Coordinates of C-alpha atoms in Angstrom, one line a residue:
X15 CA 18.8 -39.7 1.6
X16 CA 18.1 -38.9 -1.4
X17 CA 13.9 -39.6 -0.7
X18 CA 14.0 -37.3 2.3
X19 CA 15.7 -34.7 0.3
X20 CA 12.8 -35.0 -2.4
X21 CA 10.0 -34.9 0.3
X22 CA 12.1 -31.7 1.4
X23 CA 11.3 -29.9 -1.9
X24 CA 7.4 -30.8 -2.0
X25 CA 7.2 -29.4 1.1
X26 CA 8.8 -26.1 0.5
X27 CA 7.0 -25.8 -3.2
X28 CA 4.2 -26.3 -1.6
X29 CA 4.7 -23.0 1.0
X30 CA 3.8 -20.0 -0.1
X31 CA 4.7 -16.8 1.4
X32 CA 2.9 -13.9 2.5
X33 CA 3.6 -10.8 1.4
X34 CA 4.9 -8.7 4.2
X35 CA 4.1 -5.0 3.0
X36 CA 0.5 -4.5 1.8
X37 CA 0.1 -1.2 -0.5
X38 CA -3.9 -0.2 -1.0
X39 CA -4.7 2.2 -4.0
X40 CA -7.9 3.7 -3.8
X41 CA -8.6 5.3 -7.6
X42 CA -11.0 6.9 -9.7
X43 CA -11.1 5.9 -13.1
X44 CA -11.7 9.5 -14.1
X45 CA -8.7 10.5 -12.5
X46 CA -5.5 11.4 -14.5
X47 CA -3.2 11.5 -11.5
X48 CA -4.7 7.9 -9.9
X49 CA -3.9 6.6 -14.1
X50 CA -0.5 8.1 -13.3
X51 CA 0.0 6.5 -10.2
X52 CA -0.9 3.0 -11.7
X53 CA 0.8 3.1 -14.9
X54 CA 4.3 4.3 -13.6
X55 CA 4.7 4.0 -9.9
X56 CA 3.3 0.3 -9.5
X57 CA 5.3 -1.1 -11.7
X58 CA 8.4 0.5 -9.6
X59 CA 7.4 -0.8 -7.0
X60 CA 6.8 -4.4 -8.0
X61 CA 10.5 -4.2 -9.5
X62 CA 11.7 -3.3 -6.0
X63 CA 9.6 -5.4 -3.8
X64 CA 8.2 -8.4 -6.1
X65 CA 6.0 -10.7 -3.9
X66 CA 7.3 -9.0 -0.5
X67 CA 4.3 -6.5 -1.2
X68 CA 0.9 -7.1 -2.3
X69 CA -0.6 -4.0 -4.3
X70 CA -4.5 -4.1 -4.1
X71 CA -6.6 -1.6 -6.4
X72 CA -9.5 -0.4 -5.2
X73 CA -12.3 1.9 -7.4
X74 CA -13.1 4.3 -4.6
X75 CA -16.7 4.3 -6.9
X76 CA -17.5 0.6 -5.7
X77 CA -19.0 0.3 -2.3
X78 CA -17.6 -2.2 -1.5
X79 CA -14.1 0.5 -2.3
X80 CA -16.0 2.7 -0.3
X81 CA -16.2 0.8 3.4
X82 CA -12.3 -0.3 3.2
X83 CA -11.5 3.3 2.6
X84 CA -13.8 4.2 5.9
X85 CA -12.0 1.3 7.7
X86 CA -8.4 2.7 6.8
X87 CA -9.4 6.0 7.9
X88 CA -10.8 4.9 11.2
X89 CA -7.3 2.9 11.6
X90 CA -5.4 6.5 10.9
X91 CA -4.0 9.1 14.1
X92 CA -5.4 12.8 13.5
X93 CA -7.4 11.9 10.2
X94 CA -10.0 14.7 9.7
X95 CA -12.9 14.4 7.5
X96 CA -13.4 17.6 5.6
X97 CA -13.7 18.6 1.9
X98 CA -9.9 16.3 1.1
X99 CA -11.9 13.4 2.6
X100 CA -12.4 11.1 -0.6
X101 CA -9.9 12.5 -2.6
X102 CA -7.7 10.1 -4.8
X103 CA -5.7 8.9 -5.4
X104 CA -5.5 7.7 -1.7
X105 CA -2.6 5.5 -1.2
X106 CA -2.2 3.9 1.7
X107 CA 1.3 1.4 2.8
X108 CA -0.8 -0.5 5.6
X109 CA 0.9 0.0 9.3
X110 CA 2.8 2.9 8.2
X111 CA 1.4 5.9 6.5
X112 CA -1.6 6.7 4.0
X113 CA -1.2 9.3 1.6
X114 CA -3.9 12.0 0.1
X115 CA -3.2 13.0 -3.5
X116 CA -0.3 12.4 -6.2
X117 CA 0.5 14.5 -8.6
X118 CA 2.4 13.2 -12.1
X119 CA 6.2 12.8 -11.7
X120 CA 6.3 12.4 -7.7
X121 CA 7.2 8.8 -8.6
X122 CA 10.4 9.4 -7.1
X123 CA 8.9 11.0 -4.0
X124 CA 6.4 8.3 -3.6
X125 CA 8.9 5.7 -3.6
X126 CA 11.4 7.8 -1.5
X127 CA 8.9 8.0 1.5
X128 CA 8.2 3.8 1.1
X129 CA 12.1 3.3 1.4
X130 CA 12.1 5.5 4.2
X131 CA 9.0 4.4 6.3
X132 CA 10.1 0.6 5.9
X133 CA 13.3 1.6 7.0
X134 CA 11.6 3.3 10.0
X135 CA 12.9 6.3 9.2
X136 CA 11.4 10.1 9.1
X137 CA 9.5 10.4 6.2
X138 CA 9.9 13.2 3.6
X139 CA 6.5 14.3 3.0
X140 CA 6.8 18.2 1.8
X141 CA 4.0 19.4 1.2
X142 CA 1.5 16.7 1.5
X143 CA -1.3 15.7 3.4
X144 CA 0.4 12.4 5.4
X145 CA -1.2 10.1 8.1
X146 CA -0.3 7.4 10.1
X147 CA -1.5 4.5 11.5
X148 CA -2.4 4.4 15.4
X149 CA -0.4 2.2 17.1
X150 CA -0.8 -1.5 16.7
X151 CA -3.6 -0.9 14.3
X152 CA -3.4 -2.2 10.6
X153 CA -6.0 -2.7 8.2
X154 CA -5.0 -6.0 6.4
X155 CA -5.6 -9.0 8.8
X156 CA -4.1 -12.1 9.2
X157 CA -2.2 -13.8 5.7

């Protein structure tokens, strides 16, 4: 018994689970409120979710930034491309909503509109600029 109970344990050590909310950040160095964003609001929201979301960083000065960001946006209902398009920070919870622009202390707001849109709830936007995802579409694949 005690064997098939240790064989037990390997096994589930060696599982690893998959995150199942996936948060993109697209970010310009140069940019105070993206530095915000980062410093206060990630950490938040690693203290709430720990390894149930996977926050992924992305320079929107790389290229390689620069074709995930046109895949999200292809991905998004109503998104239109005018002089917003490429702003940052760009924040995007994958299958739910993608938000343009963050201004210092809307940490609360931020994290508001994640509780809320996991719960499958309305979402509080105010003022901002909010899209979201057409149906069935997603931009992280597979785990």
């Amino acid at each position: 018994m005690k064997k098939l109970l240790l064989v037990f344990f390997i096994f589930l050590s060696g599982c690893q689970r998959h995150p199942q909310y996936y948060l993109y950040v697209y970010y310009a160095k140069t940019c105070p409120h993206c530095r915000s964003f980062i410093q206060v609001v990630i950490p938040e929201l690693e203290a709430a979710y720990g390894n149930r979301m996977d926050i992924i960083q992305m320079d929107i000065d790389e290229e390689s930034s620069l074709e995930a960001y046109a895949k999200t946006c292809h991905l998004l209902e109503d998104y239109v491309v005018n002089d917003q398009s490429g702003s940052v920070p760009f924040i995007v919870l994958d299958g739910y909503f993608a938000l343009v622009g963050y201004q210092m202390g809307e940490d609360q707001m931020f994290l508001t509109m994640v509780q809320q849109a996991l719960a499958g709830e309305e979402l509080s936007v105010g003022n901002h600029e909010v899209y979201f995802f057409k149906e069935g579409q997603t931009f992280h694949e597979g785990g």
